[in-house]
XYZ file of C-alpha atoms in Angstrom:
677
model
C -8.438 38.800 -131.461
C -7.414 38.779 -127.803
C -4.521 40.960 -128.781
C -7.194 43.674 -130.169
C -9.357 43.326 -126.926
C -6.088 43.990 -124.698
C -4.887 46.790 -127.277
C -8.389 48.370 -127.256
C -8.283 48.230 -123.473
C -5.065 50.318 -123.511
C -6.444 52.444 -125.515
C -9.456 53.387 -123.342
C -7.130 53.671 -120.774
C -5.064 56.405 -122.657
C -8.674 58.190 -123.241
C -10.369 57.685 -119.568
C -10.405 60.795 -117.427
C -11.325 58.571 -114.733
C -8.034 56.981 -114.721
C -5.110 58.117 -112.845
C -1.962 56.327 -113.879
C 0.142 56.618 -110.356
C 3.527 56.386 -110.703
C 5.123 53.898 -108.148
C 8.845 54.362 -107.559
C 10.956 51.944 -106.668
C 12.977 52.111 -103.152
C 16.610 52.572 -104.075
C 19.303 50.192 -102.960
C 20.272 50.106 -99.507
C 24.079 50.490 -98.651
C 25.855 48.737 -95.853
C 28.770 49.327 -93.972
C 31.274 46.410 -93.502
C 29.872 44.746 -90.937
C 26.077 44.791 -91.973
C 24.782 47.812 -90.614
C 22.526 49.861 -93.135
C 23.950 53.431 -93.339
C 21.909 54.747 -96.266
C 18.275 53.502 -96.034
C 14.854 54.337 -97.208
C 11.555 55.858 -95.797
C 8.068 57.203 -97.734
C 7.173 60.346 -97.832
C 5.058 62.180 -100.645
C 5.078 64.425 -103.644
C 2.181 66.313 -105.043
C 1.989 65.669 -108.597
C -0.152 67.599 -111.728
C -1.660 67.257 -114.860
C -1.726 70.225 -116.437
C -5.183 69.644 -118.512
C -6.875 68.693 -115.720
C -6.356 71.688 -113.647
C -9.626 74.075 -114.070
C -12.592 74.649 -111.834
C -11.295 75.393 -108.586
C -10.200 77.900 -105.906
C -6.639 78.735 -106.900
C -6.310 81.166 -103.880
C -7.723 78.650 -101.443
C -4.813 75.873 -102.486
C -2.081 78.751 -102.736
C -3.408 79.288 -98.708
C -3.480 75.660 -98.578
C -0.444 74.550 -99.614
C 1.383 77.873 -98.864
C 2.376 78.334 -102.077
C 2.237 82.142 -103.603
C 0.052 82.540 -106.532
C 2.598 83.652 -108.845
C 4.696 80.591 -108.009
C 1.447 78.672 -108.448
C 1.441 80.016 -112.139
C 5.007 79.218 -112.726
C 5.176 76.083 -111.536
C 2.253 74.817 -114.018
C 3.911 76.620 -116.580
C 7.225 74.852 -116.213
C 5.269 71.420 -115.426
C 3.775 71.979 -119.188
C 7.083 72.745 -120.909
C 9.074 70.130 -119.387
C 6.856 67.403 -119.232
C 3.548 68.195 -121.176
C -0.521 68.955 -120.846
C -1.339 65.385 -120.543
C 1.681 63.627 -117.919
C 1.444 64.246 -114.601
C 4.594 66.384 -112.860
C 6.024 67.280 -109.556
C 4.341 70.416 -108.199
C 5.795 70.046 -105.055
C 8.188 67.302 -104.166
C 8.855 65.900 -100.399
C 5.745 67.472 -98.556
C 5.955 67.697 -94.837
C 4.094 65.762 -92.875
C 1.572 68.843 -92.217
C 0.880 69.308 -95.907
C 0.442 66.094 -96.953
C -2.495 65.714 -94.061
C -4.072 69.044 -95.588
C -4.424 68.001 -99.275
C -5.654 64.674 -98.148
C -8.448 66.498 -96.465
C -8.696 68.823 -99.229
C -8.133 66.565 -102.339
C -11.256 66.719 -103.484
C -11.579 70.048 -104.407
C -8.503 70.360 -106.279
C -9.085 68.249 -109.475
C -5.628 67.349 -111.474
C -3.649 67.089 -108.149
C -2.767 64.031 -106.335
C 0.066 62.451 -103.761
C 2.575 60.235 -105.280
C 4.767 57.827 -102.528
C 8.323 58.852 -102.656
C 10.753 56.400 -101.022
C 13.530 58.881 -99.965
C 16.756 58.719 -98.460
C 17.555 58.393 -94.919
C 21.078 58.455 -92.976
C 20.512 56.304 -89.862
C 23.990 57.417 -88.508
C 24.240 60.978 -89.775
C 27.855 60.400 -91.519
C 29.558 59.989 -94.772
C 27.916 62.791 -96.612
C 30.858 62.962 -98.904
C 30.687 58.879 -99.654
C 27.264 58.318 -99.909
C 26.069 61.470 -101.994
C 22.580 62.227 -102.527
C 19.520 61.969 -104.708
C 17.843 65.005 -106.683
C 15.135 65.052 -109.225
C 16.623 64.736 -112.842
C 16.954 67.881 -115.141
C 16.881 68.181 -118.362
C 20.327 67.137 -118.887
C 19.829 64.160 -116.910
C 17.185 63.104 -119.354
C 19.326 63.727 -122.678
C 21.708 61.832 -121.279
C 19.808 58.761 -120.049
C 18.403 58.984 -123.979
C 14.676 59.743 -122.382
C 14.955 56.852 -119.606
C 14.557 59.269 -117.309
C 11.495 61.084 -117.122
C 10.558 64.089 -114.905
C 9.861 63.396 -111.654
C 12.406 60.626 -111.118
C 15.281 60.804 -108.800
C 18.749 60.281 -110.230
C 22.039 59.605 -107.785
C 23.879 63.416 -107.537
C 27.043 62.081 -106.011
C 28.924 59.819 -104.120
C 28.238 56.271 -104.239
C 24.576 57.223 -105.344
C 26.340 58.459 -108.856
C 28.912 55.856 -109.236
C 26.269 52.885 -108.651
C 23.319 54.609 -110.412
C 22.548 51.512 -112.150
C 22.718 49.385 -109.248
C 20.634 50.997 -106.786
C 18.039 52.730 -109.083
C 15.829 49.902 -109.496
C 12.437 50.140 -112.120
C 9.531 52.186 -111.759
C 6.081 51.070 -111.780
C 2.693 52.237 -112.503
C -0.681 51.626 -110.501
C -4.298 52.770 -112.604
C -6.231 53.871 -110.205
C -9.799 55.042 -110.358
C -10.798 58.437 -109.205
C -14.578 59.507 -108.257
C -15.961 62.980 -109.248
C -14.769 64.672 -106.165
C -11.162 64.030 -107.370
C -10.442 60.725 -104.891
C -8.647 57.779 -106.125
C -11.051 55.552 -105.208
C -9.838 51.720 -106.193
C -7.961 50.140 -108.895
C -9.122 50.372 -112.568
C -9.844 47.018 -114.116
C -8.555 45.300 -111.148
C -5.164 45.852 -111.851
C -4.261 43.944 -114.588
C -2.610 47.225 -116.563
C -0.315 47.707 -113.661
C 3.418 47.287 -113.548
C 5.220 46.532 -110.089
C 8.386 48.705 -109.012
C 11.866 46.206 -108.668
C 13.568 48.003 -106.152
C 16.931 48.817 -106.576
C 19.822 46.498 -105.197
C 22.277 47.002 -102.163
C 25.898 47.865 -102.176
C 27.992 46.044 -99.318
C 30.841 48.232 -98.414
C 34.176 48.349 -96.617
C 33.116 51.401 -94.505
C 33.181 51.063 -91.237
C 30.836 53.388 -89.490
C 32.288 53.235 -86.128
C 35.730 54.726 -87.279
C 33.595 56.581 -89.814
C 31.596 58.363 -87.083
C 35.146 58.966 -85.228
C 36.965 60.593 -88.823
C 33.834 63.162 -88.989
C 33.607 63.930 -85.447
C 37.402 64.899 -85.234
C 36.754 67.037 -88.273
C 34.236 69.049 -87.008
C 34.915 72.624 -87.200
C 38.369 71.741 -89.690
C 39.058 72.030 -93.639
C 41.437 68.838 -94.391
C 40.487 65.095 -94.685
C 41.143 61.599 -93.233
C 40.998 58.422 -95.136
C 41.697 55.034 -93.728
C 42.452 51.708 -95.691
C 42.872 48.495 -95.503
C 46.486 48.057 -97.239
C 45.956 43.986 -97.985
C 42.667 44.916 -100.287
C 41.677 48.166 -100.834
C 38.859 48.571 -98.941
C 38.456 52.374 -97.272
C 37.823 51.956 -93.939
C 36.739 55.577 -93.569
C 36.657 58.666 -95.335
C 35.944 62.392 -93.903
C 36.109 65.463 -95.404
C 35.770 68.527 -93.346
C 33.801 70.930 -93.180
C 31.398 68.281 -92.312
C 27.748 68.357 -93.055
C 24.894 65.999 -91.853
C 23.795 64.311 -95.171
C 20.368 63.995 -93.860
C 20.505 67.888 -94.693
C 20.110 67.227 -98.196
C 16.585 65.079 -98.170
C 13.021 66.012 -96.793
C 11.109 69.208 -97.636
C 14.609 71.304 -96.306
C 16.505 69.823 -98.541
C 16.746 73.157 -101.383
C 17.482 75.943 -98.770
C 20.227 73.578 -96.729
C 21.489 72.954 -100.508
C 21.559 76.314 -101.345
C 23.465 77.475 -97.567
C 25.831 75.266 -98.293
C 26.700 76.206 -102.084
C 27.153 79.965 -101.367
C 29.651 78.827 -97.909
C 33.138 80.063 -98.914
C 34.538 76.743 -97.115
C 32.725 74.922 -99.306
C 31.246 71.757 -97.518
C 30.469 69.997 -100.733
C 34.478 69.496 -101.956
C 35.178 66.050 -100.800
C 38.792 66.995 -99.685
C 40.222 63.614 -99.374
C 39.944 62.704 -103.128
C 39.586 66.682 -104.480
C 42.130 68.817 -102.211
C 45.448 68.761 -103.176
C 48.259 69.564 -100.492
C 51.819 69.139 -100.666
C 52.707 66.346 -98.130
C 55.846 68.049 -97.054
C 57.868 65.621 -95.365
C 55.327 62.710 -95.364
C 56.759 62.468 -98.932
C 60.514 61.215 -97.638
C 59.775 57.427 -97.106
C 58.840 57.566 -101.229
C 61.756 59.189 -101.794
C 64.148 56.744 -100.183
C 62.656 54.151 -101.838
C 63.592 55.818 -105.486
C 66.728 56.407 -104.482
C 67.280 53.215 -103.187
C 65.184 51.220 -106.598
C 68.107 53.645 -108.862
C 70.945 52.159 -107.233
C 71.923 55.645 -105.724
C 71.831 55.003 -101.893
C 72.169 52.140 -99.629
C 70.481 51.627 -96.219
C 73.981 52.509 -94.304
C 73.859 55.807 -96.656
C 75.008 59.305 -94.625
C 75.156 62.770 -95.609
C 76.926 65.407 -93.357
C 74.237 67.491 -92.506
C 75.423 70.816 -90.439
C 71.553 72.183 -90.132
C 70.978 73.269 -93.630
C 71.463 71.985 -97.086
C 74.934 73.377 -98.479
C 74.952 71.550 -101.679
C 73.443 74.639 -103.473
C 75.316 77.249 -101.766
C 71.928 78.774 -100.407
C 71.901 77.322 -97.232
C 68.056 75.852 -97.654
C 66.171 73.872 -96.624
C 67.221 73.825 -92.943
C 66.967 71.022 -90.672
C 65.928 70.850 -86.998
C 68.959 68.817 -85.759
C 72.569 69.876 -86.653
C 74.000 66.804 -85.050
C 76.084 64.258 -87.513
C 73.752 61.480 -86.376
C 70.408 62.408 -87.085
C 71.903 62.008 -90.700
C 74.289 59.055 -90.586
C 71.874 56.842 -92.298
C 68.502 56.202 -93.994
C 67.042 54.798 -90.931
C 68.091 58.051 -88.798
C 67.845 60.505 -91.488
C 63.685 59.465 -91.762
C 63.386 59.223 -88.021
C 64.815 62.971 -87.147
C 63.194 64.179 -90.660
C 66.657 65.550 -92.333
C 65.739 67.983 -94.792
C 69.287 68.026 -96.422
C 69.513 64.390 -96.745
C 65.835 63.945 -98.921
C 67.071 67.261 -100.882
C 70.401 65.740 -101.516
C 68.776 62.416 -102.615
C 66.202 64.218 -104.958
C 69.145 65.958 -106.872
C 71.212 62.352 -106.736
C 68.127 61.167 -109.021
C 67.644 64.335 -111.159
C 71.159 64.701 -111.738
C 71.726 60.989 -112.313
C 74.079 60.552 -114.932
C 72.353 57.469 -116.770
C 69.515 59.793 -118.021
C 71.739 62.363 -119.760
C 70.595 65.435 -118.139
C 68.348 66.913 -115.389
C 65.304 66.821 -117.799
C 65.235 63.465 -118.453
C 66.196 62.423 -115.143
C 63.675 64.542 -113.485
C 60.780 62.898 -115.898
C 62.476 59.389 -114.550
C 61.937 60.268 -110.667
C 58.527 61.740 -111.869
C 57.488 58.250 -113.101
C 58.241 56.786 -109.900
C 55.664 58.837 -108.129
C 53.134 58.392 -110.923
C 53.611 54.561 -110.496
C 52.595 55.326 -106.723
C 49.474 57.188 -108.642
C 50.751 60.526 -107.666
C 49.843 62.487 -110.443
C 46.893 59.837 -111.609
C 43.471 59.134 -110.828
C 43.519 56.129 -108.945
C 40.107 54.600 -109.696
C 38.243 54.783 -106.847
C 34.483 54.559 -107.346
C 33.422 57.945 -106.511
C 33.223 60.723 -108.887
C 35.383 63.755 -109.653
C 37.874 62.099 -108.277
C 41.343 64.851 -108.905
C 44.717 63.405 -110.170
C 46.681 65.960 -107.809
C 50.054 67.428 -109.353
C 53.229 66.665 -110.334
C 54.892 69.117 -112.523
C 56.452 67.793 -115.584
C 59.419 69.848 -117.463
C 57.204 71.513 -119.234
C 55.868 73.372 -116.325
C 59.766 74.295 -115.065
C 60.577 75.062 -118.917
C 58.139 77.782 -119.119
C 58.280 79.284 -115.655
C 62.706 79.109 -116.536
C 62.848 79.701 -120.070
C 64.367 76.181 -120.496
C 67.064 77.288 -118.370
C 67.025 74.985 -114.768
C 68.664 72.686 -112.656
C 67.837 70.462 -109.545
C 68.811 72.701 -107.344
C 65.302 75.185 -109.015
C 62.915 72.710 -107.769
C 65.215 71.127 -104.608
C 62.175 71.017 -102.022
C 60.405 68.771 -104.286
C 62.952 65.988 -102.314
C 60.878 67.286 -99.046
C 57.844 67.462 -100.466
C 57.240 70.884 -101.218
C 57.760 73.390 -104.173
C 54.962 72.443 -106.918
C 53.641 69.019 -105.474
C 50.061 68.376 -105.130
C 48.417 65.375 -103.492
C 45.231 63.914 -102.671
C 44.806 62.601 -98.839
C 43.411 58.809 -100.263
C 47.080 59.514 -102.553
C 49.062 59.953 -99.581
C 46.713 56.660 -97.923
C 47.706 54.530 -100.860
C 51.238 55.666 -100.748
C 51.368 53.952 -96.924
C 49.525 50.793 -98.601
C 52.484 50.291 -101.092
C 55.100 50.744 -98.415
C 52.824 48.624 -96.248
C 52.625 45.732 -98.668
C 56.468 46.288 -99.398
C 55.378 47.092 -103.333
C 52.434 46.850 -104.775
C 48.913 48.274 -103.901
C 45.169 47.406 -104.351
C 43.125 50.171 -106.057
C 41.510 51.849 -103.323
C 37.486 51.416 -103.397
C 34.493 51.090 -100.993
C 32.136 48.378 -102.683
C 33.131 44.715 -102.163
C 30.058 43.384 -103.116
C 26.484 43.489 -104.680
C 23.414 42.182 -103.721
C 21.360 39.733 -106.346
C 24.836 39.721 -108.117
C 24.377 40.054 -112.082
C 26.723 39.779 -114.881
C 26.831 43.165 -115.602
C 28.647 43.524 -111.989
C 32.061 42.299 -113.149
C 32.370 45.690 -114.505
C 31.766 47.761 -111.379
C 33.980 45.361 -109.284
C 36.628 43.725 -111.232
C 39.017 46.962 -111.384
C 39.065 46.481 -107.554
C 40.732 43.178 -107.393
C 43.780 44.469 -109.836
C 47.122 43.707 -107.578
C 49.801 46.982 -108.801
C 53.084 46.101 -108.525
C 55.080 49.454 -107.792
C 58.307 48.285 -106.258
C 57.686 44.792 -105.155
C 61.488 44.131 -106.736
C 63.088 46.187 -103.801
C 65.264 43.965 -101.501
C 63.767 42.948 -98.071
C 66.520 44.839 -96.471
C 65.667 48.280 -98.222
C 62.177 48.562 -97.020
C 62.864 47.428 -93.644
C 65.671 50.373 -93.771
C 62.712 52.544 -94.338
C 60.155 51.018 -92.389
C 62.065 50.733 -88.935
C 62.903 54.858 -89.735
C 59.373 55.114 -89.933
C 58.767 52.975 -86.514
C 61.322 55.219 -84.980
C 59.897 58.372 -85.927
C 56.671 57.004 -83.608
C 58.789 55.300 -80.804
C 61.534 58.194 -80.529
C 60.508 60.880 -83.058
C 58.045 63.595 -83.825
C 55.180 60.983 -83.754
C 55.320 59.571 -80.379
C 51.995 60.856 -79.250
C 50.426 57.945 -81.657
C 51.888 54.932 -79.637
C 49.743 52.189 -78.467
C 50.848 49.709 -76.137
C 51.786 46.158 -77.821
C 51.512 47.854 -81.556
C 54.262 48.377 -83.906
C 53.451 51.520 -85.747
C 54.937 53.019 -88.609
C 54.287 56.927 -89.055
C 55.571 60.037 -90.711
C 54.859 63.363 -89.695
C 55.190 66.663 -91.968
C 53.692 70.614 -92.227
C 53.255 72.190 -95.329
C 53.091 76.110 -95.815
C 49.787 77.759 -96.568
C 49.031 80.997 -98.533
C 46.053 82.818 -99.829
C 45.198 86.003 -101.550
C 43.035 88.115 -99.615
C 42.243 91.964 -100.603
C 44.812 91.260 -103.419
C 47.853 90.489 -101.190
C 49.156 87.172 -100.643
C 48.902 85.989 -96.881
C 50.724 83.511 -95.031
C 48.478 81.290 -92.900
C 49.182 78.636 -90.512
C 50.980 75.509 -91.805
C 48.629 72.531 -93.009
C 48.980 69.214 -90.179
C 49.958 66.490 -92.363
C 50.388 62.390 -90.947
C 50.679 59.249 -92.497
C 50.912 55.607 -90.884
C 50.530 52.231 -91.174
C 49.930 49.394 -88.630
C 50.821 46.961 -87.042
C 54.192 46.988 -88.641
C 54.470 43.056 -89.729
C 51.265 42.518 -90.493
C 49.689 45.941 -91.498
C 45.844 45.964 -91.609
C 45.090 49.607 -91.480
C 46.732 52.479 -93.522
C 46.226 56.131 -92.399
C 46.267 59.700 -94.097
C 45.556 62.957 -92.502
C 45.755 66.652 -93.486
C 44.207 69.612 -91.144
C 44.686 73.249 -92.551
C 46.229 75.827 -90.769
C 46.701 73.369 -87.574
C 50.552 73.396 -87.264
C 52.543 70.171 -86.815
C 51.459 67.024 -88.309
C 52.189 65.266 -84.968
C 49.892 67.567 -82.934
C 46.893 66.960 -84.655
C 47.028 64.655 -87.125
C 48.695 61.753 -84.732
C 46.450 62.009 -82.829
C 43.550 61.810 -85.213
C 45.225 58.730 -86.699
C 46.349 57.068 -83.318
C 42.343 56.994 -82.053
C 41.268 55.598 -85.491
C 43.963 52.523 -85.357
C 43.302 52.033 -81.369
C 39.482 51.403 -82.121
C 39.942 49.238 -85.474
C 42.953 47.367 -84.183
C 41.608 46.753 -80.575
C 37.980 47.402 -81.005
C 38.184 50.292 -78.218
C 39.478 53.290 -77.044
C 41.999 54.021 -74.155
C 40.920 56.588 -71.917
C 44.215 58.481 -72.867
C 42.556 58.444 -76.544
C 39.303 59.302 -75.464
C 40.661 62.406 -74.070
C 42.356 63.477 -77.493
C 39.275 62.497 -79.046
C 37.287 64.709 -76.723
C 39.811 67.682 -77.412
C 40.362 67.571 -80.920
C 36.496 67.165 -81.700
C 35.632 70.146 -79.663
C 38.501 72.183 -80.879
C 37.751 74.555 -83.661
C 40.319 75.111 -86.348
C 38.378 76.569 -89.009
C 40.667 79.272 -90.382
C 40.467 82.728 -89.471
C 40.424 84.283 -92.786
C 37.332 81.980 -93.959
C 34.857 84.119 -91.913
C 36.526 87.532 -93.151
C 36.085 86.252 -96.768
C 32.583 84.660 -95.697
C 31.413 88.379 -94.676
C 33.030 90.158 -98.006
C 31.052 87.605 -99.807
C 28.059 87.480 -98.304
C 27.637 91.683 -97.965
C 28.491 91.894 -101.765
C 25.716 89.592 -102.793
C 23.296 91.163 -99.666
C 24.219 94.285 -101.448
C 23.129 93.212 -105.020
C 20.172 91.344 -104.020
C 18.691 93.999 -102.222
C 19.599 96.855 -105.437
C 17.500 94.352 -107.493
C 14.647 95.147 -105.597
C 15.652 99.005 -104.806
C 15.380 98.733 -101.274
C 18.670 100.987 -100.178
C 16.941 101.479 -96.426
C 17.609 97.764 -96.252
C 20.863 97.412 -97.701
C 21.979 100.307 -95.665
C 21.056 98.550 -92.679
C 22.257 95.803 -93.496
C 25.799 96.770 -94.358
C 26.268 98.441 -91.004
C 24.606 95.991 -88.588
C 25.964 93.063 -89.848
C 29.548 93.803 -91.652
C 30.774 97.072 -90.702
C 31.765 95.647 -86.869
C 33.355 92.556 -88.094
C 36.545 93.213 -88.244
C 40.031 91.496 -87.640
C 43.149 92.872 -86.579
C 45.365 90.135 -88.656
C 44.572 90.767 -91.738
C 44.507 94.322 -93.597
C 40.626 95.348 -94.306
C 40.655 97.021 -97.751
C 36.937 97.608 -99.442
C 35.722 94.357 -100.970
C 36.890 94.004 -104.919
C 33.978 93.744 -107.424
C 32.419 90.333 -108.094
C 30.627 89.150 -111.485
C 26.580 89.130 -110.765
C 24.944 85.857 -109.385
C 21.690 85.287 -111.032
C 19.079 86.490 -108.809
C 17.355 82.993 -108.497
C 20.898 82.369 -106.162
C 20.369 85.478 -104.064
C 16.884 84.601 -103.369
C 18.176 80.987 -102.005
C 19.657 82.029 -99.325
C 18.774 85.850 -98.621
C 17.573 87.617 -96.361
C 17.041 84.899 -93.930
C 20.598 82.954 -94.115
C 22.596 85.723 -94.247
C 24.257 85.054 -90.733
C 24.681 81.482 -91.497
C 28.725 80.857 -92.101
C 30.545 77.472 -92.308
C 32.762 78.869 -89.423
C 30.005 78.848 -86.540
C 30.699 75.688 -84.420
C 28.453 72.413 -85.841
C 27.015 69.584 -83.809
C 29.131 66.900 -83.591
C 27.963 63.097 -84.016
C 28.024 60.737 -81.609
C 30.292 57.751 -81.739
């Protein structure tokens, strides 16, 4: 009998037009840094919800004027709500109202039946950093709903990138509902049946991360107006202390009422600020690879730490006089330690050829695949498994690549620059930092990760956390003296070599600098750009607490840019302070714009093409002529050939409308505001 009464009440509830089911969205879980500081939190805003069946008998023009909505857009939104969620269920008409629009509607809600305000917890980023790591949330689309087997509903929000996406099930919480009574003026006046049918929302659970927000802020400030990435890891745990990708952007740009406009602007930016280059950018490691090449040769028994190679300033083994070396004196390649310290190209080219031509494998192709197997063991050419979506595996070519290019006829001379981290080798900065962990730990690493624990632990959390507790043995069997030779050579790079700028008093640092050539295709021609600056290190030498990789595109020498960036981070982390000299470098780097020059030219070309398409769509030739003459024509970069823009695949009108004409002069190459440490 009680069940029947209860069921009849629910039936009455469903039929009662005076009852409004007010969805209560849960607060998503808070994300904390390693010291317990909230780096991603919640604030309350309001969505304007519409129940289409109830929209009748009110002044549409007055509503559109009040809420700053075009009448055609009003009709479209109502139709979309019906199509996506039906006529009887509330849908989001306008998300994340500004305080002004919220106040206007509250004063006039009685005039507009079918519309109601619903609280929406939104994400806020108190430190304005870590956009690529934390990710963002957005309203679910049809695909999200289908993939969740209709668990999500229109109006729900879901993590779209970063930790927000990877830990969605932990952070999301559970939605609730309050049944409210409406009066004849469409105002909510109280709870229905004293709330006996209400369901409380359950907040999401928090994440405790390894991120150090101080290091993260420093890293992002130094990557302002640059393309590249910085990664810092604790070698003993695999916990990622900082990860910055340039161009940087403020994560608060992807929350609040301006989110859509900001998203569209950045989406069409040729510098691709959404790309997390720390895990998705591929770079030739250059000379930063040499310590790994040394470990391979040592493990294979091809050399000993005392092995020397006669280098006259270039490699003579293949008869082409390449690659060249910066040094020609015999001492710089007299043994492994010196070869690392002075970065002898001939020495490491010869080591690669010894490995590829190792007779025990019966030919160069099998020898090469064995050499490649070592790199895969370091995590190169494979996804490491970091707790972020869309990690790139990098690229270490297998024999099929060379067989196809050279029709099966190739030797170790064909790809000899692999020995110095070039040719077709491509790795992510995360993989480079992880390789430093292998050396620092003398042969093992833990999978790099951000989250160390989850609040209110549940049994299912082990699926998230256990993979990061596994110790990956790579080269733990190599004798201690072999690691000592490699680490001594890397220490000499700092004390006497190309990374002297990295020195910190009373801290022994192991490092390796590198440069890698960079090319691009512009106007149908291959253009040589400035070299990429590469840098890797770990410290202290005998008790490593931090390993760092830095890649700055088109910046030149690794020691000039990557080294000082790493020194600032090491000094802050190890000493909890920054010296006067390091602070001067920090200010210099943070205030220097190293955005590649060709990007500005490319942005102008891209915008001009898009503008022409947008205006031709509306048959406004006078405006497009004015735009081309005033905005595009005056631009000229004498360092690059100026040719007519090649045709591109047409964009949808929705994409054009998102950024033009209001944002046509907004480029990533303009200086951006820095976060203050």
